[in-house]
PDB file of C-alpha atoms in Angstrom:
ATOM      1  CA  MET K   1      54.916 -79.102 -78.976  1.00 92.00           C
ATOM      2  CA  THR K   2      55.815 -80.764 -82.217  1.00 93.00           C
ATOM      3  CA  ASN K   3      54.292 -80.860 -85.696  1.00 93.00           C
ATOM      4  CA  PHE K   4      52.036 -77.947 -84.722  1.00 95.00           C
ATOM      5  CA  THR K   5      50.325 -79.955 -81.949  1.00 93.00           C
ATOM      6  CA  TYR K   6      50.383 -80.050 -78.164  1.00 91.00           C
ATOM      7  CA  GLN K   7      51.712 -83.486 -77.221  1.00 83.00           C
ATOM      8  CA  GLY K   8      50.070 -85.897 -74.798  1.00 75.00           C
ATOM      9  CA  VAL K   9      47.616 -85.284 -72.009  1.00 76.00           C
ATOM     10  CA  LEU K  10      48.286 -81.959 -70.316  1.00 89.00           C
ATOM     11  CA  THR K  11      47.243 -82.444 -66.685  1.00 94.00           C
ATOM     12  CA  VAL K  12      48.780 -80.379 -63.882  1.00 96.00           C
ATOM     13  CA  LYS K  13      48.116 -79.542 -60.231  1.00 98.00           C
ATOM     14  CA  PRO K  14      46.475 -76.210 -59.318  1.00 98.00           C
ATOM     15  CA  GLY K  15      49.045 -73.407 -59.121  1.00 97.00           C
ATOM     16  CA  ALA K  16      51.870 -75.628 -60.418  1.00 97.00           C
ATOM     17  CA  THR K  17      54.808 -74.207 -62.323  1.00 97.00           C
ATOM     18  CA  VAL K  18      54.552 -75.823 -65.758  1.00 95.00           C
ATOM     19  CA  THR K  19      57.478 -76.170 -68.159  1.00 95.00           C
ATOM     20  CA  VAL K  20      56.641 -76.117 -71.864  1.00 94.00           C
ATOM     21  CA  ARG K  21      59.181 -77.147 -74.511  1.00 96.00           C
ATOM     22  CA  ASN K  22      58.869 -76.294 -78.189  1.00 97.00           C
ATOM     23  CA  ASP K  23      60.303 -79.156 -80.262  1.00 96.00           C
ATOM     24  CA  ASP K  24      58.780 -77.759 -83.440  1.00 96.00           C
ATOM     25  CA  SER K  25      60.308 -75.792 -86.317  1.00 96.00           C
ATOM     26  CA  ALA K  26      58.222 -72.654 -85.643  1.00 98.00           C
ATOM     27  CA  PRO K  27      57.639 -70.398 -82.620  1.00 98.00           C
ATOM     28  CA  HIS K  28      54.524 -71.074 -80.515  1.00 98.00           C
ATOM     29  CA  THR K  29      52.649 -70.020 -77.387  1.00 97.00           C
ATOM     30  CA  LEU K  30      50.448 -71.964 -74.991  1.00 96.00           C
ATOM     31  CA  THR K  31      47.532 -69.661 -74.240  1.00 96.00           C
ATOM     32  CA  ALA K  32      44.208 -70.230 -72.486  1.00 96.00           C
ATOM     33  CA  ALA K  33      41.283 -69.536 -74.805  1.00 93.00           C
ATOM     34  CA  ASP K  34      39.788 -67.332 -72.064  1.00 93.00           C
ATOM     35  CA  GLY K  35      43.087 -65.441 -71.666  1.00 92.00           C
ATOM     36  CA  SER K  36      43.587 -66.532 -68.047  1.00 91.00           C
ATOM     37  CA  PHE K  37      47.174 -67.667 -68.709  1.00 94.00           C
ATOM     38  CA  THR K  38      49.730 -67.590 -71.502  1.00 94.00           C
ATOM     39  CA  THR K  39      53.389 -68.199 -72.178  1.00 96.00           C
ATOM     40  CA  LYS K  40      55.689 -65.821 -73.933  1.00 96.00           C
ATOM     41  CA  THR K  41      56.576 -66.817 -77.501  1.00 98.00           C
ATOM     42  CA  ILE K  42      58.619 -70.020 -77.315  1.00 98.00           C
ATOM     43  CA  GLN K  43      61.231 -70.254 -80.047  1.00 98.00           C
ATOM     44  CA  PRO K  44      62.065 -73.630 -81.662  1.00 98.00           C
ATOM     45  CA  GLY K  45      64.191 -75.801 -79.362  1.00 97.00           C
ATOM     46  CA  LYS K  46      63.513 -73.594 -76.329  1.00 98.00           C
ATOM     47  CA  SER K  47      61.450 -73.941 -73.134  1.00 98.00           C
ATOM     48  CA  THR K  48      59.544 -71.601 -70.857  1.00 97.00           C
ATOM     49  CA  THR K  49      57.404 -71.851 -67.734  1.00 96.00           C
ATOM     50  CA  PHE K  50      54.032 -70.533 -66.622  1.00 95.00           C
ATOM     51  CA  LYS K  51      51.840 -70.844 -63.535  1.00 96.00           C
ATOM     52  CA  ALA K  52      48.794 -73.074 -63.886  1.00 96.00           C
ATOM     53  CA  PRO K  53      45.490 -71.648 -62.673  1.00 96.00           C
ATOM     54  CA  LYS K  54      44.729 -72.246 -58.997  1.00 96.00           C
ATOM     55  CA  LYS K  55      41.168 -73.262 -59.863  1.00 96.00           C
ATOM     56  CA  ALA K  56      40.673 -76.881 -60.945  1.00 97.00           C
ATOM     57  CA  GLY K  57      39.027 -77.321 -64.311  1.00 96.00           C
ATOM     58  CA  THR K  58      39.487 -77.960 -67.997  1.00 96.00           C
ATOM     59  CA  TYR K  59      40.995 -75.087 -69.970  1.00 96.00           C
ATOM     60  CA  PRO K  60      40.935 -74.998 -73.791  1.00 96.00           C
ATOM     61  CA  ILE K  61      44.341 -73.839 -75.062  1.00 96.00           C
ATOM     62  CA  THR K  62      45.594 -72.414 -78.331  1.00 96.00           C
ATOM     63  CA  CYS K  63      48.698 -70.920 -79.907  1.00 97.00           C
ATOM     64  CA  LYS K  64      48.385 -67.153 -80.463  1.00 97.00           C
ATOM     65  CA  ILE K  65      50.584 -67.468 -83.562  1.00 97.00           C
ATOM     66  CA  HIS K  66      48.817 -70.532 -85.027  1.00 97.00           C
ATOM     67  CA  PRO K  67      45.130 -70.372 -83.965  1.00 95.00           C
ATOM     68  CA  ASP K  68      44.345 -73.789 -85.495  1.00 95.00           C
ATOM     69  CA  MET K  69      46.753 -75.343 -82.976  1.00 96.00           C
ATOM     70  CA  THR K  70      44.496 -76.265 -80.049  1.00 95.00           C
ATOM     71  CA  GLY K  71      44.390 -78.571 -77.045  1.00 95.00           C
ATOM     72  CA  THR K  72      43.241 -78.841 -73.458  1.00 95.00           C
ATOM     73  CA  LEU K  73      44.982 -78.220 -70.145  1.00 96.00           C
ATOM     74  CA  THR K  74      43.375 -80.032 -67.217  1.00 97.00           C
ATOM     75  CA  VAL K  75      44.030 -78.643 -63.739  1.00 97.00           C
ATOM     76  CA  ALA K  76      43.221 -81.257 -61.088  1.00 97.00           C
TER      77      ALA K  76
END
């Protein structure tokens, strides 16, 4: 995450442990729009992990703190 955007193509394997780094100046989350997964609040310069869904698909994502910050996580 940088400049209030999710960077690059986010494609992961089903059930993978995903590391998310916040290289922005503000705290963020990476949260599925349907609520099926979320990270804790990630402070600037910090990282966290979460488990990707086990079901393949395309998941719209957002930041709970900055709702205009959106992207897509593809599980394949």
